[in-house]
Coordinates of C-alpha atoms in Angstrom, one line a residue:
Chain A
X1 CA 0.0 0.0 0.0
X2 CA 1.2 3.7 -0.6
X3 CA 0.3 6.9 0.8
X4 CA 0.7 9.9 -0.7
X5 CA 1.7 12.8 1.2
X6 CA 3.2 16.1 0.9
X7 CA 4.3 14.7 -2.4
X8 CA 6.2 12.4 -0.6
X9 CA 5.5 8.4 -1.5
X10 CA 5.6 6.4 1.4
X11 CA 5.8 2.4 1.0
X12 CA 3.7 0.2 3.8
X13 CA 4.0 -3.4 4.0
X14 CA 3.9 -6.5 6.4
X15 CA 3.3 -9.9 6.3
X16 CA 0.7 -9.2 8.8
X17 CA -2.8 -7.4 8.3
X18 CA -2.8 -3.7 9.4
X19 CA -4.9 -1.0 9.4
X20 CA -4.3 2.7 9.0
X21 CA -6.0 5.4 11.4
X22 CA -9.1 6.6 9.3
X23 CA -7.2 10.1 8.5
X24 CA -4.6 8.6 7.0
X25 CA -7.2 7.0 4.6
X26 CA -7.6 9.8 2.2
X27 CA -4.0 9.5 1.2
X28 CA -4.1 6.3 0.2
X29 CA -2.6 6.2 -3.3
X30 CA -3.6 3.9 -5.8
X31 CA -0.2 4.5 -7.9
X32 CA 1.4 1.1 -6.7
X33 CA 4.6 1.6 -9.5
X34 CA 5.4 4.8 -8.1
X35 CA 9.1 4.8 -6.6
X36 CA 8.8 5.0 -2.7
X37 CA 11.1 7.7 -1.0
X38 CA 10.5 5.9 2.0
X39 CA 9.3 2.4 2.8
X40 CA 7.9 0.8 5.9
X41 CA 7.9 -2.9 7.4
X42 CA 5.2 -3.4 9.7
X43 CA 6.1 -6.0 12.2
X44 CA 3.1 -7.3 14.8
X45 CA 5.4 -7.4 18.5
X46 CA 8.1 -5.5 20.1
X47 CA 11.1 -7.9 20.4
X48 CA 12.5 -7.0 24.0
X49 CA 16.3 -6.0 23.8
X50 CA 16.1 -4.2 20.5
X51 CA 16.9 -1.2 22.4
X52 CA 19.5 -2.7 24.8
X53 CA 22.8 -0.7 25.7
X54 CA 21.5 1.8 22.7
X55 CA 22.8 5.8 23.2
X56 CA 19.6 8.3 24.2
X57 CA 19.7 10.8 21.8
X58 CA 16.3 13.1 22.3
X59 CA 13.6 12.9 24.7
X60 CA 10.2 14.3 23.3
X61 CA 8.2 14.6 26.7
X62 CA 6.1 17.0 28.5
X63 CA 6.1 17.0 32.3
X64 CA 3.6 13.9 32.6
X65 CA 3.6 12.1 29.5
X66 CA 6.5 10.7 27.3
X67 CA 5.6 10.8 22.9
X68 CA 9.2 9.4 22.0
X69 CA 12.6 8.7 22.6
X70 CA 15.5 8.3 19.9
X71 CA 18.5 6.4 20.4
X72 CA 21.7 5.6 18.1
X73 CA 21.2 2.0 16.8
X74 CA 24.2 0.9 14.6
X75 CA 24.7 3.3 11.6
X76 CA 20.6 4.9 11.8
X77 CA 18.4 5.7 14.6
X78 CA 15.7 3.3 16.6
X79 CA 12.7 4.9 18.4
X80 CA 10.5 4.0 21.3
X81 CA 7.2 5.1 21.0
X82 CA 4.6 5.7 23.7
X83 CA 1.3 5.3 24.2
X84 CA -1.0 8.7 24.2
X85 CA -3.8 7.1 25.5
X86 CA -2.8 4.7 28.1
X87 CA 0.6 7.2 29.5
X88 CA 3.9 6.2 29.5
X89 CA 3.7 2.0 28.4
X90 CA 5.5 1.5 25.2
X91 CA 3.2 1.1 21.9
X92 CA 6.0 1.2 19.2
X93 CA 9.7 0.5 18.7
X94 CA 10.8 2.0 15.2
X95 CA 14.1 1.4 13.3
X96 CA 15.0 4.1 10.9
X97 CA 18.2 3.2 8.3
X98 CA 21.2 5.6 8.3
X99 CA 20.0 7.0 4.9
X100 CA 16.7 7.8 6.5
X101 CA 14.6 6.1 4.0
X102 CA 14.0 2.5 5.4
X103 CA 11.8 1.6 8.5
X104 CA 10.7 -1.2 10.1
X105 CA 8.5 -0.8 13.1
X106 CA 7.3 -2.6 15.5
X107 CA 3.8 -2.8 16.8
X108 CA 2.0 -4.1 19.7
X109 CA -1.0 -5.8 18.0
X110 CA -4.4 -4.7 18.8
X111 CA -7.3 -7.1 20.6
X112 CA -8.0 -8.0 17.3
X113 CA -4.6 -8.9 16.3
X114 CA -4.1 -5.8 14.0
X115 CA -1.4 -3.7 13.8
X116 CA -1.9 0.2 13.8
X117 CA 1.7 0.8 12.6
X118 CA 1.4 4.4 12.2
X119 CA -0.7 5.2 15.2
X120 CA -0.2 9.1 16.6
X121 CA 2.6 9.9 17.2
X122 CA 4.5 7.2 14.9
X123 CA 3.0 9.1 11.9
X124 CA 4.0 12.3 12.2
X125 CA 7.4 11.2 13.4
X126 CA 8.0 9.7 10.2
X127 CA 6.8 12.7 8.1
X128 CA 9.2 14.7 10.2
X129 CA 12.0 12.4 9.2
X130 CA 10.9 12.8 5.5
X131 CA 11.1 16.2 6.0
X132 CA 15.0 16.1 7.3
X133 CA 16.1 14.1 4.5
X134 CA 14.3 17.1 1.7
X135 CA 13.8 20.2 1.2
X136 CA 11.2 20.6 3.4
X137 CA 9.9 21.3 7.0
X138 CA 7.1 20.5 9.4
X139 CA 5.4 23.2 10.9
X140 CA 2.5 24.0 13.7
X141 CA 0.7 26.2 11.7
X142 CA -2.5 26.3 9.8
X143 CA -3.1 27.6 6.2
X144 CA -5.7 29.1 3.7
X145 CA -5.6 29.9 0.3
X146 CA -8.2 32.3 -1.7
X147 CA -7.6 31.5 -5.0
X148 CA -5.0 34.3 -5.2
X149 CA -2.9 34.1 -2.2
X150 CA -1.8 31.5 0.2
X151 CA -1.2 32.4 3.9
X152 CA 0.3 30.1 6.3
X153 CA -0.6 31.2 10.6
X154 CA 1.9 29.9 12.9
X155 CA 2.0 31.0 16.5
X156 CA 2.0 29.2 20.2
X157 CA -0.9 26.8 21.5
X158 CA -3.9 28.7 22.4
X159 CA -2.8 32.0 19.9
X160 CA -5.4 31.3 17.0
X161 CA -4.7 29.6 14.6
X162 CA -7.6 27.6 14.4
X163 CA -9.6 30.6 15.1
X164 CA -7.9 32.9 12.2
X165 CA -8.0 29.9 9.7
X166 CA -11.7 29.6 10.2
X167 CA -12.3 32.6 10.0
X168 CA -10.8 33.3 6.2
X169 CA -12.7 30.0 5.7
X170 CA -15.9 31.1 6.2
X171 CA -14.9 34.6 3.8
X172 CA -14.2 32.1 1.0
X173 CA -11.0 30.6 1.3
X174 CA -9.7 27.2 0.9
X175 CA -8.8 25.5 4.5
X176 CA -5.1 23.8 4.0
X177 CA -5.0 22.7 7.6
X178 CA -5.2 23.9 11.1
X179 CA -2.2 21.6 13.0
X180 CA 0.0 20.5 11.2
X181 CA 1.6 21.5 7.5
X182 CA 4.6 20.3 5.8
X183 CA 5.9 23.0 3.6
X184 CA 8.2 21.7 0.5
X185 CA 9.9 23.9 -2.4
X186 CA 8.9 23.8 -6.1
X187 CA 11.1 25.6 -8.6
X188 CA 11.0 28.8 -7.2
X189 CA 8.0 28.6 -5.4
X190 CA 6.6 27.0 -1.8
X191 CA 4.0 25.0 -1.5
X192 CA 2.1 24.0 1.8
X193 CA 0.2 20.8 1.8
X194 CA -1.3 19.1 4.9
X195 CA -0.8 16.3 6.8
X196 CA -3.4 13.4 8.0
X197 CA -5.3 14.3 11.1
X198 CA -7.1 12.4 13.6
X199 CA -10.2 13.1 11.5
X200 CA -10.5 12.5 7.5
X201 CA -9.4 15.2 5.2
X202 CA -8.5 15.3 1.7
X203 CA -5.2 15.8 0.8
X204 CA -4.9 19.2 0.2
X205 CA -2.4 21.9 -1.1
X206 CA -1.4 25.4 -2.0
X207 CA 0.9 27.7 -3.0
X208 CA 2.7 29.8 0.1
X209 CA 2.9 33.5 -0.3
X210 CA 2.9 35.0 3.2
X211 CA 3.1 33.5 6.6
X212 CA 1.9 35.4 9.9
X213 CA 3.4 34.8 13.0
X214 CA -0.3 35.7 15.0
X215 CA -1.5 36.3 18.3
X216 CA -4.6 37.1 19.7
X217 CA -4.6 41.4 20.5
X218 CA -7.5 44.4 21.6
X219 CA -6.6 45.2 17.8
X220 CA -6.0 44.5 14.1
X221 CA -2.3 45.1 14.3
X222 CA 0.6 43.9 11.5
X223 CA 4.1 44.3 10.8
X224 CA 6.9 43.1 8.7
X225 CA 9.5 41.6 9.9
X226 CA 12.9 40.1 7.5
X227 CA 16.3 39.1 8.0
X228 CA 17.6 36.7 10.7
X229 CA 14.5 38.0 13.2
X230 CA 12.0 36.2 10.4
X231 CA 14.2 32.9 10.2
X232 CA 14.6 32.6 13.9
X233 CA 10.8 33.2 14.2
X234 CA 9.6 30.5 11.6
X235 CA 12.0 28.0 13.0
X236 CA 10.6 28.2 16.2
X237 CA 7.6 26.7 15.4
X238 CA 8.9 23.8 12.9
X239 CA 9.1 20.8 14.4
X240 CA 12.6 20.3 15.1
X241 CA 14.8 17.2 16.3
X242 CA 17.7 19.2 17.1
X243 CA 19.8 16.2 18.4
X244 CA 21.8 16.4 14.5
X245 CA 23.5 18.7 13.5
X246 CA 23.0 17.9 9.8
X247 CA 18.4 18.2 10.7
X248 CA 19.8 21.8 11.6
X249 CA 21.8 22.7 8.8
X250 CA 19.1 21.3 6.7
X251 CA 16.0 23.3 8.4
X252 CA 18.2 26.6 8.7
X253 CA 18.7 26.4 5.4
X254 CA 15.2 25.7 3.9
X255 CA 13.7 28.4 6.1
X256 CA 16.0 31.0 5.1
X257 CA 15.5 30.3 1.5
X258 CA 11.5 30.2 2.3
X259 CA 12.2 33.9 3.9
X260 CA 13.8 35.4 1.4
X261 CA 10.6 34.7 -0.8
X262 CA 7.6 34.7 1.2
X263 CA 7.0 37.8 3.4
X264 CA 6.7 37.2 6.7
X265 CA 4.4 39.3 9.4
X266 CA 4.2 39.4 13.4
X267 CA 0.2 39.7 13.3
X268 CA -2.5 40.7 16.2
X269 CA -6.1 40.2 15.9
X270 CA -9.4 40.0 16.9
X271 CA -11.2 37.2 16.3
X272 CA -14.2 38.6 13.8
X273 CA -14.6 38.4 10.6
X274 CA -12.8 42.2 9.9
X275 CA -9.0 40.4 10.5
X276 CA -9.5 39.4 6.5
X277 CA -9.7 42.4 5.0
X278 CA -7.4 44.1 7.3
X279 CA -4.8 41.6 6.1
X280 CA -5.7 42.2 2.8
X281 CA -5.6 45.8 3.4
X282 CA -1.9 45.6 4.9
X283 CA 0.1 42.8 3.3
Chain B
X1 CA 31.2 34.1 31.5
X2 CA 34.7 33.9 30.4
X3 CA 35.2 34.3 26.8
X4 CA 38.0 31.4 27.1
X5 CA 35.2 29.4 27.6
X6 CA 32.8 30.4 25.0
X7 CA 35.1 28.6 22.2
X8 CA 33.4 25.6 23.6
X9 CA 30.3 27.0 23.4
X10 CA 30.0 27.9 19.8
X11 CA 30.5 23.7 18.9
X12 CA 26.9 23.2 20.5
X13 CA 25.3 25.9 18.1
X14 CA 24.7 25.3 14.8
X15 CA 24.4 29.0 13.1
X16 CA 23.7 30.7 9.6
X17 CA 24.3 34.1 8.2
X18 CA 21.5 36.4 6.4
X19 CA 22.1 38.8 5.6
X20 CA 24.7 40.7 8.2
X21 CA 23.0 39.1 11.1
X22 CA 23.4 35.7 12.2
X23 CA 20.9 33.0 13.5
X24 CA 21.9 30.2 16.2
X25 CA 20.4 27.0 17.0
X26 CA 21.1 24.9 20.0
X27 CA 22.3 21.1 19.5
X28 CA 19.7 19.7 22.3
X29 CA 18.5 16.3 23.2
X30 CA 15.0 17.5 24.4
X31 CA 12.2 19.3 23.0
X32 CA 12.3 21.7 25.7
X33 CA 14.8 23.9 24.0
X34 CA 13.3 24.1 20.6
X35 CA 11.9 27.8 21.3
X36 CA 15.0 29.0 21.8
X37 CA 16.7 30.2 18.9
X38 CA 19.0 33.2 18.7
X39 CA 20.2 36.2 16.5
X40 CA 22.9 38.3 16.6
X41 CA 23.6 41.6 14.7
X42 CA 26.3 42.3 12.8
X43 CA 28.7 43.0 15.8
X44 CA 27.0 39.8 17.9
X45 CA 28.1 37.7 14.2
X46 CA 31.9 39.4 13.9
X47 CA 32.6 38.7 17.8
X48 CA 31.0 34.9 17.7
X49 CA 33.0 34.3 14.2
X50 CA 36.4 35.5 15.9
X51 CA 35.7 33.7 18.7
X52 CA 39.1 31.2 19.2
X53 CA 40.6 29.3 22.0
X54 CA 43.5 31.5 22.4
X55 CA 41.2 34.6 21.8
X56 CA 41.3 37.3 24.9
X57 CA 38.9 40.2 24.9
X58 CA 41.9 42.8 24.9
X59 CA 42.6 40.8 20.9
X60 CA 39.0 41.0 20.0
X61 CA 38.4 44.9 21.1
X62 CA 41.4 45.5 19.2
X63 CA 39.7 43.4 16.1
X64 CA 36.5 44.9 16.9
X65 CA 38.2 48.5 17.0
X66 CA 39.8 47.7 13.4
X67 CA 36.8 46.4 11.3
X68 CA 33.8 48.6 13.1
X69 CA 36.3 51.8 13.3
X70 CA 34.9 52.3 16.9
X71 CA 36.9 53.7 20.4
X72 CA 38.1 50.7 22.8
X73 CA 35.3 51.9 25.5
X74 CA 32.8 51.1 22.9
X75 CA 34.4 47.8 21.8
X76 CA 35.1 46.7 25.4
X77 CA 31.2 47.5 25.8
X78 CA 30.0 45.6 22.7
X79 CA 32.0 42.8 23.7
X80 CA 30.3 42.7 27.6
X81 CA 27.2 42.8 26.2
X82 CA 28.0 40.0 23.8
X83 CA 28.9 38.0 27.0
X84 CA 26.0 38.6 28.8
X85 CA 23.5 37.6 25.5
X86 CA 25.8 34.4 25.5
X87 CA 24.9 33.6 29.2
X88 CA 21.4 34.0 28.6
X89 CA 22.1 31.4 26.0
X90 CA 23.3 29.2 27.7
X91 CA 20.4 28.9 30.8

């Protein structure tokens, strides 16, 4: 089976049945020629010393609940993957090739002896190792486009982007995403597309003209910001393994180009329908 | 913080130039740090690029005195504020 997403072509296949999360569904492609650039064993069972005497590299935790770990394992990289639902048991252990392109991961089967092999996180940990291997980045953000112009809102937890996104939706535009968007370079242009959700969305993209770093504010307010200020701020928000230097190098890199041809804002607003034309008005 | 130490420093940082200014990013092993990225002006980039282990801040006000055309008071200045952005850095 291949998905398709982000443009990216992404290989699954086991000897066991296995099941995909239902928004992961829509970007099933029927293109079965189509040359992987990454491929995925599914393996029912987590063999017990896989990650014996391995080197931690990253830690993605919060206070109270672990997402992943990410330890050297021979020449590549081998993951252990927790549980969101139950906290803190194991649900996963991934192995991820040196050339980044080959994983085989390892699933504890469900009651019904299927395998979920990329259950959240597992999936977007994969994009994001797609992403370090491109030209490309993973970003919290969500996007719109309205026929003319696409505009990409990043900004912390709680700063809007839902609200801003829906908000252009319901004056016309095109909803790209409001998560998660993997951005990717065309020629000369960038493109955002999103990424499979918890819910099931078509597989959707746009072209990337302007990107607002937004907040919620007692006004419409908007300026322009360039240079190192704008990298440093879009980086923030990509989602960044910053145990290699080489993901750094490649993310610096991609942003600044992405800077240099998309104008970037440090946007406040209030959340009614007047935000739209007042970006319009001031881009 | 001493600036013989910040030579040791600069190998956990991966940076890139635009423009005049420079952008740093940590080397970390959690995703705690991942808001924490850094600039520097043109100054910030000249001191962090001349930064060496043998490197003493007398050296780089001289350096800084040659290439900006500034007074020592102002070099010695540019170059405490430099350490102090650094420590900040490092927290």
């Amino acid at each position: 089976m291949n998905l398709k997403i982000a443009d990216f072509t992404i290989k699954l296949f086991s000897e066991k049945p296995f099941q995909l999360e239902e928004g992961y569904l829509p970007f099933v492609d029927g293109d079965e020629a189509c040359a992987p650039d990454v491929s995925v064993e599914c393996v029912s069972g987590i063999p017990d010393s896989l990650l014996d005497g391995c080197k931690s590299l990253f830690e993605a935790r919060s206070e109270d609940q672990w997402f992943y770990s990410v330890y050297e394992y021979h020449a590549g990289l081998a993951f252990r993957i927790f549980n969101q639902q139950t906290k803190n048991s194991v649900q996963q252990i991934a192995v991820l090739n040196k050339a980044l392109n080959e994983w085989k991961i390892f699933t504890v089967p469900g009651p019904e002896n299927d395998l979920l092999p990329l259950k959240y996180p597992m999936g977007p940990i994969l994009l994001y190792y797609l992403t370090v291997n491109h030209e490309a980045i993973m970003i919290h953000a969500s996007g719109v486009f309205d026929g003319e112009k696409g505009r990409l809102f990043t900004g912390f937890s709680g700063f809007g982007k839902t609200t801003i996104s829906n908000l252009w939706k319901e004056s016309g535009s095109k909803l790209i995403n409001d998560d998660r968007l993997i951005i990717r370079k065309r020629g000369n242009r960038f493109f955002m597309f999103n990424t499979p959700m918890y819910y099931p969305a078509l597989p959707e993209e746009a072209p990337l003209d302007t990107i607002h770093l937004i907040r919620h504010a007692p006004e419409n307010t908007t300026k322009k910001i360039s240079g190192a200020l704008a990298v440093s701020k879009v980086l923030a928000f990509c989602i960044q393994n910053n145990f290699d230097k080489r993901f750094i190098e490649n993310h610096l890199d991609f942003v600044n180009k992405l800077c240099s041809v998309t104008s970037v804002y440090e946007t406040g607003f209030l959340p009614d329908a007047g935000i739209v034309q007042y970006m319009k008005d001031h881009e | 913080m001493e600036i013989r130490d910040l030579n040791k420093l600069k190998s956990q940082f991966v940076t890139r130039q635009v423009g005049n200014e420079l952008v740093l990013v940590p080397l970390s092993n959690n995703v705690s740090n991942m808001k924490e990225l850094f600039t520097m002006n043109e100054t910030g980039r000249f001191i962090w690029e001349n930064l060496t282990e043998k490197m003493t801040v007398d050296k780089l006000a001289e350096k800084l005195m040659q290439e900006f055309e500034v007074d020592e008071e102002t070099a010695i200045k540019d170059i405490k504020l430099f350490l102090e952005k650094v420590s900040q850095m490092k927290n």
